[in-house]
mmCIF file with all atom_site columns, C-alpha atoms in Angstrom:
data_model
loop_
_atom_site.group_PDB
_atom_site.id
_atom_site.type_symbol
_atom_site.label_atom_id
_atom_site.label_alt_id
_atom_site.label_comp_id
_atom_site.label_asym_id
_atom_site.label_entity_id
_atom_site.label_seq_id
_atom_site.pdbx_PDB_ins_code
_atom_site.Cartn_x
_atom_site.Cartn_y
_atom_site.Cartn_z
_atom_site.occupancy
_atom_site.B_iso_or_equiv
_atom_site.pdbx_formal_charge
_atom_site.auth_seq_id
_atom_site.auth_comp_id
_atom_site.auth_asym_id
_atom_site.auth_atom_id
_atom_site.pdbx_PDB_model_num
ATOM 1   C CA . ARG A 1 1   ? 137.622 20.134 92.889  1.00 57.00 ? 18  ARG A CA 1
ATOM 2   C CA . PRO A 1 2   ? 138.700 16.572 93.614  1.00 77.00 ? 19  PRO A CA 1
ATOM 3   C CA . LEU A 1 3   ? 135.865 16.015 96.111  1.00 86.00 ? 20  LEU A CA 1
ATOM 4   C CA . VAL A 1 4   ? 133.104 17.226 93.792  1.00 88.00 ? 21  VAL A CA 1
ATOM 5   C CA . ALA A 1 5   ? 131.337 14.955 91.351  1.00 88.00 ? 22  ALA A CA 1
ATOM 6   C CA . GLU A 1 6   ? 128.597 16.620 89.367  1.00 93.00 ? 23  GLU A CA 1
ATOM 7   C CA . PRO A 1 7   ? 125.767 17.205 89.696  1.00 95.00 ? 24  PRO A CA 1
ATOM 8   C CA . LEU A 1 8   ? 126.128 18.751 93.150  1.00 96.00 ? 25  LEU A CA 1
ATOM 9   C CA . LEU A 1 9   ? 123.222 19.566 95.454  1.00 96.00 ? 26  LEU A CA 1
ATOM 10  C CA . ASP A 1 10  ? 123.824 22.367 97.967  1.00 94.00 ? 27  ASP A CA 1
ATOM 11  C CA . VAL A 1 11  ? 121.565 21.313 100.844 1.00 95.00 ? 28  VAL A CA 1
ATOM 12  C CA . LEU A 1 12  ? 120.157 24.268 102.773 1.00 89.00 ? 29  LEU A CA 1
ATOM 13  C CA . SER A 1 13  ? 122.241 26.569 100.629 1.00 87.00 ? 30  SER A CA 1
ATOM 14  C CA . GLY A 1 14  ? 121.719 29.776 102.559 1.00 82.00 ? 31  GLY A CA 1
ATOM 15  C CA . ASP A 1 15  ? 121.917 32.795 100.317 1.00 83.00 ? 32  ASP A CA 1
ATOM 16  C CA . GLY A 1 16  ? 123.393 30.747 97.471  1.00 88.00 ? 33  GLY A CA 1
ATOM 17  C CA . SER A 1 17  ? 126.819 32.358 97.588  1.00 88.00 ? 34  SER A CA 1
ATOM 18  C CA . ILE A 1 18  ? 128.633 28.992 97.704  1.00 90.00 ? 35  ILE A CA 1
ATOM 19  C CA . CYS A 1 19  ? 126.726 27.835 94.591  1.00 91.00 ? 36  CYS A CA 1
ATOM 20  C CA . ARG A 1 20  ? 127.696 31.086 92.903  1.00 92.00 ? 37  ARG A CA 1
ATOM 21  C CA . ALA A 1 21  ? 131.366 30.557 93.821  1.00 92.00 ? 38  ALA A CA 1
ATOM 22  C CA . LEU A 1 22  ? 131.269 26.948 92.587  1.00 93.00 ? 39  LEU A CA 1
ATOM 23  C CA . SER A 1 23  ? 129.630 28.085 89.344  1.00 93.00 ? 40  SER A CA 1
ATOM 24  C CA . ASP A 1 24  ? 132.332 30.734 88.925  1.00 93.00 ? 41  ASP A CA 1
ATOM 25  C CA . LEU A 1 25  ? 134.913 27.933 89.321  1.00 91.00 ? 42  LEU A CA 1
ATOM 26  C CA . GLY A 1 26  ? 133.336 25.979 86.470  1.00 92.00 ? 43  GLY A CA 1
ATOM 27  C CA . VAL A 1 27  ? 131.003 23.587 88.296  1.00 92.00 ? 44  VAL A CA 1
ATOM 28  C CA . SER A 1 28  ? 128.022 23.525 85.949  1.00 89.00 ? 45  SER A CA 1
ATOM 29  C CA . GLY A 1 29  ? 125.822 20.781 87.405  1.00 94.00 ? 46  GLY A CA 1
ATOM 30  C CA . LEU A 1 30  ? 124.394 22.571 90.440  1.00 96.00 ? 47  LEU A CA 1
ATOM 31  C CA . ALA A 1 31  ? 121.125 22.526 92.353  1.00 95.00 ? 48  ALA A CA 1
ATOM 32  C CA . ALA A 1 32  ? 120.140 24.054 95.687  1.00 93.00 ? 49  ALA A CA 1
ATOM 33  C CA . THR A 1 33  ? 117.549 23.890 98.434  1.00 92.00 ? 50  THR A CA 1
ATOM 34  C CA . GLU A 1 34  ? 116.729 26.365 101.177 1.00 88.00 ? 51  GLU A CA 1
ATOM 35  C CA . ARG A 1 35  ? 113.825 26.937 103.552 1.00 83.00 ? 52  ARG A CA 1
ATOM 36  C CA . CYS A 1 36  ? 111.446 29.655 102.393 1.00 79.00 ? 53  CYS A CA 1
ATOM 37  C CA . GLY A 1 37  ? 112.049 32.925 104.197 1.00 70.00 ? 54  GLY A CA 1
ATOM 38  C CA . ASP A 1 38  ? 115.273 31.976 105.978 1.00 65.00 ? 55  ASP A CA 1
ATOM 39  C CA . TYR A 1 39  ? 117.383 34.272 103.782 1.00 68.00 ? 56  TYR A CA 1
ATOM 40  C CA . PRO A 1 40  ? 116.111 37.621 102.524 1.00 64.00 ? 57  PRO A CA 1
ATOM 41  C CA . ASP A 1 41  ? 118.484 37.697 99.534  1.00 68.00 ? 58  ASP A CA 1
ATOM 42  C CA . SER A 1 42  ? 119.578 35.048 97.071  1.00 77.00 ? 59  SER A CA 1
ATOM 43  C CA . PHE A 1 43  ? 122.817 35.066 95.137  1.00 79.00 ? 60  PHE A CA 1
ATOM 44  C CA . LEU A 1 44  ? 122.093 31.859 93.241  1.00 87.00 ? 61  LEU A CA 1
ATOM 45  C CA . PRO A 1 45  ? 123.048 32.064 89.578  1.00 87.00 ? 62  PRO A CA 1
ATOM 46  C CA . PRO A 1 46  ? 119.964 31.893 87.325  1.00 88.00 ? 63  PRO A CA 1
ATOM 47  C CA . HIS A 1 47  ? 120.947 28.513 85.843  1.00 90.00 ? 64  HIS A CA 1
ATOM 48  C CA . VAL A 1 48  ? 120.972 26.758 89.255  1.00 92.00 ? 65  VAL A CA 1
ATOM 49  C CA . ALA A 1 49  ? 117.865 24.673 89.832  1.00 90.00 ? 66  ALA A CA 1
ATOM 50  C CA . SER A 1 50  ? 116.406 25.516 93.221  1.00 90.00 ? 67  SER A CA 1
ATOM 51  C CA . ARG A 1 51  ? 113.551 24.055 95.246  1.00 91.00 ? 68  ARG A CA 1
ATOM 52  C CA . PRO A 1 52  ? 112.198 25.192 98.609  1.00 88.00 ? 69  PRO A CA 1
ATOM 53  C CA . PHE A 1 53  ? 113.360 22.849 101.336 1.00 91.00 ? 70  PHE A CA 1
ATOM 54  C CA . ALA A 1 54  ? 110.785 21.014 103.410 1.00 88.00 ? 71  ALA A CA 1
ATOM 55  C CA . ASP A 1 55  ? 111.080 17.949 105.604 1.00 86.00 ? 72  ASP A CA 1
ATOM 56  C CA . ASP A 1 56  ? 109.191 15.927 102.983 1.00 90.00 ? 73  ASP A CA 1
ATOM 57  C CA . LEU A 1 57  ? 111.255 17.162 100.007 1.00 92.00 ? 74  LEU A CA 1
ATOM 58  C CA . ASP A 1 58  ? 112.448 14.210 97.927  1.00 93.00 ? 75  ASP A CA 1
ATOM 59  C CA . LEU A 1 59  ? 116.153 14.962 97.560  1.00 94.00 ? 76  LEU A CA 1
ATOM 60  C CA . ALA A 1 60  ? 116.516 12.146 95.017  1.00 95.00 ? 77  ALA A CA 1
ATOM 61  C CA . GLN A 1 61  ? 114.754 14.319 92.416  1.00 94.00 ? 78  GLN A CA 1
ATOM 62  C CA . PHE A 1 62  ? 117.980 16.271 91.926  1.00 95.00 ? 79  PHE A CA 1
ATOM 63  C CA . GLY A 1 63  ? 119.942 13.205 90.748  1.00 95.00 ? 80  GLY A CA 1
ATOM 64  C CA . ALA A 1 64  ? 122.975 14.491 92.632  1.00 96.00 ? 81  ALA A CA 1
ATOM 65  C CA . ALA A 1 65  ? 126.302 12.698 92.787  1.00 95.00 ? 82  ALA A CA 1
ATOM 66  C CA . THR A 1 66  ? 127.497 14.992 95.598  1.00 96.00 ? 83  THR A CA 1
ATOM 67  C CA . ALA A 1 67  ? 125.661 16.716 98.438  1.00 97.00 ? 84  ALA A CA 1
ATOM 68  C CA . LEU A 1 68  ? 127.231 19.794 100.002 1.00 96.00 ? 85  LEU A CA 1
ATOM 69  C CA . ILE A 1 69  ? 126.212 20.310 103.626 1.00 95.00 ? 86  ILE A CA 1
ATOM 70  C CA . SER A 1 70  ? 128.064 23.468 104.595 1.00 89.00 ? 87  SER A CA 1
ATOM 71  C CA . THR A 1 71  ? 127.627 24.727 108.168 1.00 84.00 ? 88  THR A CA 1
ATOM 72  C CA . VAL A 1 72  ? 124.127 23.258 108.210 1.00 87.00 ? 89  VAL A CA 1
ATOM 73  C CA . LEU A 1 73  ? 124.068 20.352 110.629 1.00 91.00 ? 90  LEU A CA 1
ATOM 74  C CA . HIS A 1 74  ? 124.745 22.349 113.796 1.00 85.00 ? 91  HIS A CA 1
ATOM 75  C CA . HIS A 1 75  ? 121.662 24.467 112.987 1.00 81.00 ? 92  HIS A CA 1
ATOM 76  C CA . GLU A 1 76  ? 119.324 21.520 112.632 1.00 86.00 ? 93  GLU A CA 1
ATOM 77  C CA . PRO A 1 77  ? 117.161 20.636 115.644 1.00 85.00 ? 94  PRO A CA 1
ATOM 78  C CA . ASP A 1 78  ? 117.331 17.012 114.406 1.00 90.00 ? 95  ASP A CA 1
ATOM 79  C CA . PRO A 1 79  ? 120.373 16.545 112.137 1.00 93.00 ? 96  PRO A CA 1
ATOM 80  C CA . VAL A 1 80  ? 119.775 12.788 111.922 1.00 95.00 ? 97  VAL A CA 1
ATOM 81  C CA . ARG A 1 81  ? 116.451 13.419 110.169 1.00 93.00 ? 98  ARG A CA 1
ATOM 82  C CA . LEU A 1 82  ? 118.241 15.482 107.498 1.00 94.00 ? 99  LEU A CA 1
ATOM 83  C CA . LEU A 1 83  ? 121.003 12.883 107.131 1.00 96.00 ? 100 LEU A CA 1
ATOM 84  C CA . ASP A 1 84  ? 118.416 10.104 106.840 1.00 95.00 ? 101 ASP A CA 1
ATOM 85  C CA . ALA A 1 85  ? 116.714 12.050 104.025 1.00 94.00 ? 102 ALA A CA 1
ATOM 86  C CA . LEU A 1 86  ? 120.064 12.356 102.244 1.00 94.00 ? 103 LEU A CA 1
ATOM 87  C CA . ALA A 1 87  ? 120.678 8.629  102.689 1.00 94.00 ? 104 ALA A CA 1
ATOM 88  C CA . ARG A 1 88  ? 117.271 7.834  101.151 1.00 94.00 ? 105 ARG A CA 1
ATOM 89  C CA . ALA A 1 89  ? 118.232 9.981  98.148  1.00 95.00 ? 106 ALA A CA 1
ATOM 90  C CA . ASP A 1 90  ? 121.200 7.662  97.436  1.00 93.00 ? 107 ASP A CA 1
ATOM 91  C CA . ILE A 1 91  ? 123.644 10.536 96.937  1.00 95.00 ? 108 ILE A CA 1
ATOM 92  C CA . PRO A 1 92  ? 127.004 8.731  96.894  1.00 95.00 ? 109 PRO A CA 1
ATOM 93  C CA . ARG A 1 93  ? 129.226 11.477 98.323  1.00 96.00 ? 110 ARG A CA 1
ATOM 94  C CA . TRP A 1 94  ? 128.567 14.101 100.936 1.00 97.00 ? 111 TRP A CA 1
ATOM 95  C CA . ILE A 1 95  ? 130.884 17.022 101.609 1.00 96.00 ? 112 ILE A CA 1
ATOM 96  C CA . VAL A 1 96  ? 130.343 18.295 105.131 1.00 96.00 ? 113 VAL A CA 1
ATOM 97  C CA . VAL A 1 97  ? 131.717 21.565 106.484 1.00 93.00 ? 114 VAL A CA 1
ATOM 98  C CA . GLU A 1 98  ? 131.258 22.273 110.195 1.00 90.00 ? 115 GLU A CA 1
ATOM 99  C CA . ASN A 1 99  ? 132.768 24.536 112.798 1.00 85.00 ? 116 ASN A CA 1
ATOM 100 C CA . CYS A 1 100 ? 133.705 22.138 115.584 1.00 81.00 ? 117 CYS A CA 1
ATOM 101 C CA . VAL A 1 101 ? 133.993 22.316 119.326 1.00 74.00 ? 118 VAL A CA 1
ATOM 102 C CA . THR A 1 102 ? 137.620 22.202 120.470 1.00 78.00 ? 119 THR A CA 1
ATOM 103 C CA . ALA A 1 103 ? 139.523 22.962 123.677 1.00 78.00 ? 120 ALA A CA 1
ATOM 104 C CA . GLU A 1 104 ? 139.927 26.519 122.395 1.00 82.00 ? 121 GLU A CA 1
ATOM 105 C CA . PHE A 1 105 ? 136.368 26.952 121.036 1.00 74.00 ? 122 PHE A CA 1
ATOM 106 C CA . SER A 1 106 ? 133.840 25.655 123.570 1.00 68.00 ? 123 SER A CA 1
ATOM 107 C CA . PRO A 1 107 ? 130.161 24.843 122.988 1.00 70.00 ? 124 PRO A CA 1
ATOM 108 C CA . SER A 1 108 ? 129.161 28.108 124.678 1.00 74.00 ? 125 SER A CA 1
ATOM 109 C CA . PHE A 1 109 ? 131.528 30.061 122.398 1.00 69.00 ? 126 PHE A CA 1
ATOM 110 C CA . HIS A 1 110 ? 129.935 28.458 119.326 1.00 66.00 ? 127 HIS A CA 1
ATOM 111 C CA . GLN A 1 111 ? 126.429 29.165 120.634 1.00 71.00 ? 128 GLN A CA 1
ATOM 112 C CA . PHE A 1 112 ? 127.383 32.824 121.202 1.00 66.00 ? 129 PHE A CA 1
ATOM 113 C CA . ALA A 1 113 ? 129.007 33.075 117.757 1.00 70.00 ? 130 ALA A CA 1
ATOM 114 C CA . ASP A 1 114 ? 125.925 31.524 116.097 1.00 68.00 ? 131 ASP A CA 1
ATOM 115 C CA . ARG A 1 115 ? 123.599 33.982 117.761 1.00 65.00 ? 132 ARG A CA 1
ATOM 116 C CA . PHE A 1 116 ? 125.888 36.903 116.918 1.00 66.00 ? 133 PHE A CA 1
ATOM 117 C CA . PHE A 1 117 ? 126.370 35.980 113.230 1.00 63.00 ? 134 PHE A CA 1
ATOM 118 C CA . ASN A 1 118 ? 122.792 34.811 112.605 1.00 60.00 ? 135 ASN A CA 1
ATOM 119 C CA . ARG A 1 119 ? 120.747 37.195 114.749 1.00 57.00 ? 136 ARG A CA 1
ATOM 120 C CA . CYS A 1 120 ? 122.807 40.371 115.224 1.00 56.00 ? 137 CYS A CA 1
ATOM 121 C CA . LEU A 1 121 ? 125.240 40.772 112.340 1.00 56.00 ? 138 LEU A CA 1
ATOM 122 C CA . ASN A 1 122 ? 122.807 39.215 109.854 1.00 61.00 ? 139 ASN A CA 1
ATOM 123 C CA . GLU A 1 123 ? 119.087 38.543 109.974 1.00 63.00 ? 140 GLU A CA 1
ATOM 124 C CA . PHE A 1 124 ? 118.706 34.915 109.006 1.00 59.00 ? 141 PHE A CA 1
ATOM 125 C CA . GLY A 1 125 ? 115.821 32.647 109.901 1.00 58.00 ? 142 GLY A CA 1
ATOM 126 C CA . LEU A 1 126 ? 118.184 29.879 111.000 1.00 58.00 ? 143 LEU A CA 1
ATOM 127 C CA . HIS A 1 127 ? 117.729 27.801 114.098 1.00 62.00 ? 144 HIS A CA 1
ATOM 128 C CA . CYS A 1 128 ? 120.393 28.514 116.706 1.00 64.00 ? 145 CYS A CA 1
ATOM 129 C CA . VAL A 1 129 ? 120.175 25.252 118.607 1.00 66.00 ? 146 VAL A CA 1
ATOM 130 C CA . ASP A 1 130 ? 122.832 23.757 120.841 1.00 71.00 ? 147 ASP A CA 1
ATOM 131 C CA . GLY A 1 131 ? 124.014 21.484 118.037 1.00 79.00 ? 148 GLY A CA 1
ATOM 132 C CA . HIS A 1 132 ? 127.764 21.939 117.954 1.00 81.00 ? 149 HIS A CA 1
ATOM 133 C CA . ARG A 1 133 ? 129.963 18.869 118.268 1.00 86.00 ? 150 ARG A CA 1
ATOM 134 C CA . THR A 1 134 ? 133.618 17.996 118.175 1.00 89.00 ? 151 THR A CA 1
ATOM 135 C CA . LEU A 1 135 ? 135.141 16.819 114.904 1.00 91.00 ? 152 LEU A CA 1
ATOM 136 C CA . TYR A 1 136 ? 135.141 13.275 116.234 1.00 93.00 ? 153 TYR A CA 1
ATOM 137 C CA . GLU A 1 137 ? 131.479 13.484 117.273 1.00 93.00 ? 154 GLU A CA 1
ATOM 138 C CA . TRP A 1 138 ? 130.545 14.658 113.757 1.00 93.00 ? 155 TRP A CA 1
ATOM 139 C CA . ALA A 1 139 ? 132.651 11.898 112.214 1.00 96.00 ? 156 ALA A CA 1
ATOM 140 C CA . ASP A 1 140 ? 130.950 9.334  114.490 1.00 96.00 ? 157 ASP A CA 1
ATOM 141 C CA . LEU A 1 141 ? 127.498 10.537 113.499 1.00 96.00 ? 158 LEU A CA 1
ATOM 142 C CA . LEU A 1 142 ? 128.358 10.541 109.790 1.00 96.00 ? 159 LEU A CA 1
ATOM 143 C CA . ALA A 1 143 ? 129.944 7.082  109.971 1.00 95.00 ? 160 ALA A CA 1
ATOM 144 C CA . ALA A 1 144 ? 126.454 5.587  110.232 1.00 95.00 ? 161 ALA A CA 1
ATOM 145 C CA . TYR A 1 145 ? 126.018 6.584  106.564 1.00 96.00 ? 162 TYR A CA 1
ATOM 146 C CA . GLY A 1 146 ? 129.345 5.639  105.005 1.00 95.00 ? 163 GLY A CA 1
ATOM 147 C CA . ALA A 1 147 ? 133.120 5.912  105.117 1.00 95.00 ? 164 ALA A CA 1
ATOM 148 C CA . VAL A 1 148 ? 134.192 9.238  106.621 1.00 95.00 ? 165 VAL A CA 1
ATOM 149 C CA . THR A 1 149 ? 137.411 10.969 105.632 1.00 93.00 ? 166 THR A CA 1
ATOM 150 C CA . VAL A 1 150 ? 138.594 14.025 107.542 1.00 91.00 ? 167 VAL A CA 1
ATOM 151 C CA . VAL A 1 151 ? 139.950 16.109 104.675 1.00 90.00 ? 168 VAL A CA 1
ATOM 152 C CA . ASP A 1 152 ? 140.948 19.117 106.792 1.00 83.00 ? 169 ASP A CA 1
ATOM 153 C CA . GLU A 1 153 ? 140.663 19.336 110.580 1.00 83.00 ? 170 GLU A CA 1
ATOM 154 C CA . ALA A 1 154 ? 140.856 23.113 110.786 1.00 80.00 ? 171 ALA A CA 1
ATOM 155 C CA . PHE A 1 155 ? 140.833 25.600 107.936 1.00 77.00 ? 172 PHE A CA 1
ATOM 156 C CA . THR A 1 156 ? 140.214 29.292 108.370 1.00 75.00 ? 173 THR A CA 1
ATOM 157 C CA . VAL A 1 157 ? 137.859 31.623 106.589 1.00 75.00 ? 174 VAL A CA 1
ATOM 158 C CA . PRO A 1 158 ? 138.835 35.316 106.511 1.00 75.00 ? 175 PRO A CA 1
ATOM 159 C CA . GLY A 1 159 ? 136.808 37.329 108.991 1.00 73.00 ? 176 GLY A CA 1
ATOM 160 C CA . ILE A 1 160 ? 135.595 34.310 110.968 1.00 75.00 ? 177 ILE A CA 1
ATOM 161 C CA . PRO A 1 161 ? 137.193 33.907 114.419 1.00 74.00 ? 178 PRO A CA 1
ATOM 162 C CA . PHE A 1 162 ? 137.139 30.096 114.484 1.00 74.00 ? 179 PHE A CA 1
ATOM 163 C CA . PRO A 1 163 ? 138.225 27.302 112.140 1.00 79.00 ? 180 PRO A CA 1
ATOM 164 C CA . TYR A 1 164 ? 136.073 24.957 110.086 1.00 80.00 ? 181 TYR A CA 1
ATOM 165 C CA . SER A 1 165 ? 136.485 21.241 109.471 1.00 88.00 ? 182 SER A CA 1
ATOM 166 C CA . LEU A 1 166 ? 135.969 19.499 106.134 1.00 92.00 ? 183 LEU A CA 1
ATOM 167 C CA . LEU A 1 167 ? 134.759 15.903 105.981 1.00 94.00 ? 184 LEU A CA 1
ATOM 168 C CA . ALA A 1 168 ? 133.851 13.679 103.047 1.00 95.00 ? 185 ALA A CA 1
ATOM 169 C CA . VAL A 1 169 ? 131.383 10.829 103.406 1.00 96.00 ? 186 VAL A CA 1
ATOM 170 C CA . ASP A 1 170 ? 131.389 8.105  100.796 1.00 95.00 ? 187 ASP A CA 1
ATOM 171 C CA . CYS A 1 171 ? 127.984 6.594  101.414 1.00 91.00 ? 188 CYS A CA 1
ATOM 172 C CA . ASP A 1 172 ? 126.880 3.044  101.453 1.00 67.00 ? 189 ASP A CA 1
ATOM 173 C CA . ILE A 1 173 ? 123.825 3.000  99.240  1.00 46.00 ? 190 ILE A CA 1
ATOM 174 C CA . LEU A 1 174 ? 120.986 2.298  101.630 1.00 47.00 ? 191 LEU A CA 1
ATOM 175 C CA . THR A 1 175 ? 117.744 0.786  100.513 1.00 40.00 ? 192 THR A CA 1
ATOM 176 C CA . ALA A 1 176 ? 114.487 1.793  102.107 1.00 39.00 ? 193 ALA A CA 1
#
């Protein structure tokens, strides 16, 4: 867990399964947010503090040292608004996981895969906007908030037909 400093906030945590996995690995300082109604089931462990996500949610209340943003940004109609909210919360490190556009996996492929996974295979209330970017486009966007390190350009997840990228952002503390 070299990238994780506790406490960790899982931003738009989905069904909570990543928080559960992190808890099982010994991460004890966890909190999560998710939009009400987007996921019918929650797998969050009972000790994980959770608050419904809203655009006006003060993310600083969690006192997080790390924010996990896992396959979230490409679903956001306005990812900059979410990133700005994280910057206002003064969370020093962000861990970002995204599935990125490549020569092999085009924007239209990602849009199809999003609709299939989020509307057909599962019934999630997620936005399926045209928000996919290349690794370098994500890194460029994130660089406005701090130093970006590409930790892994392409790692695979069993059962998923495309790779994910892992980025760490060490944020400049911005003042409002």
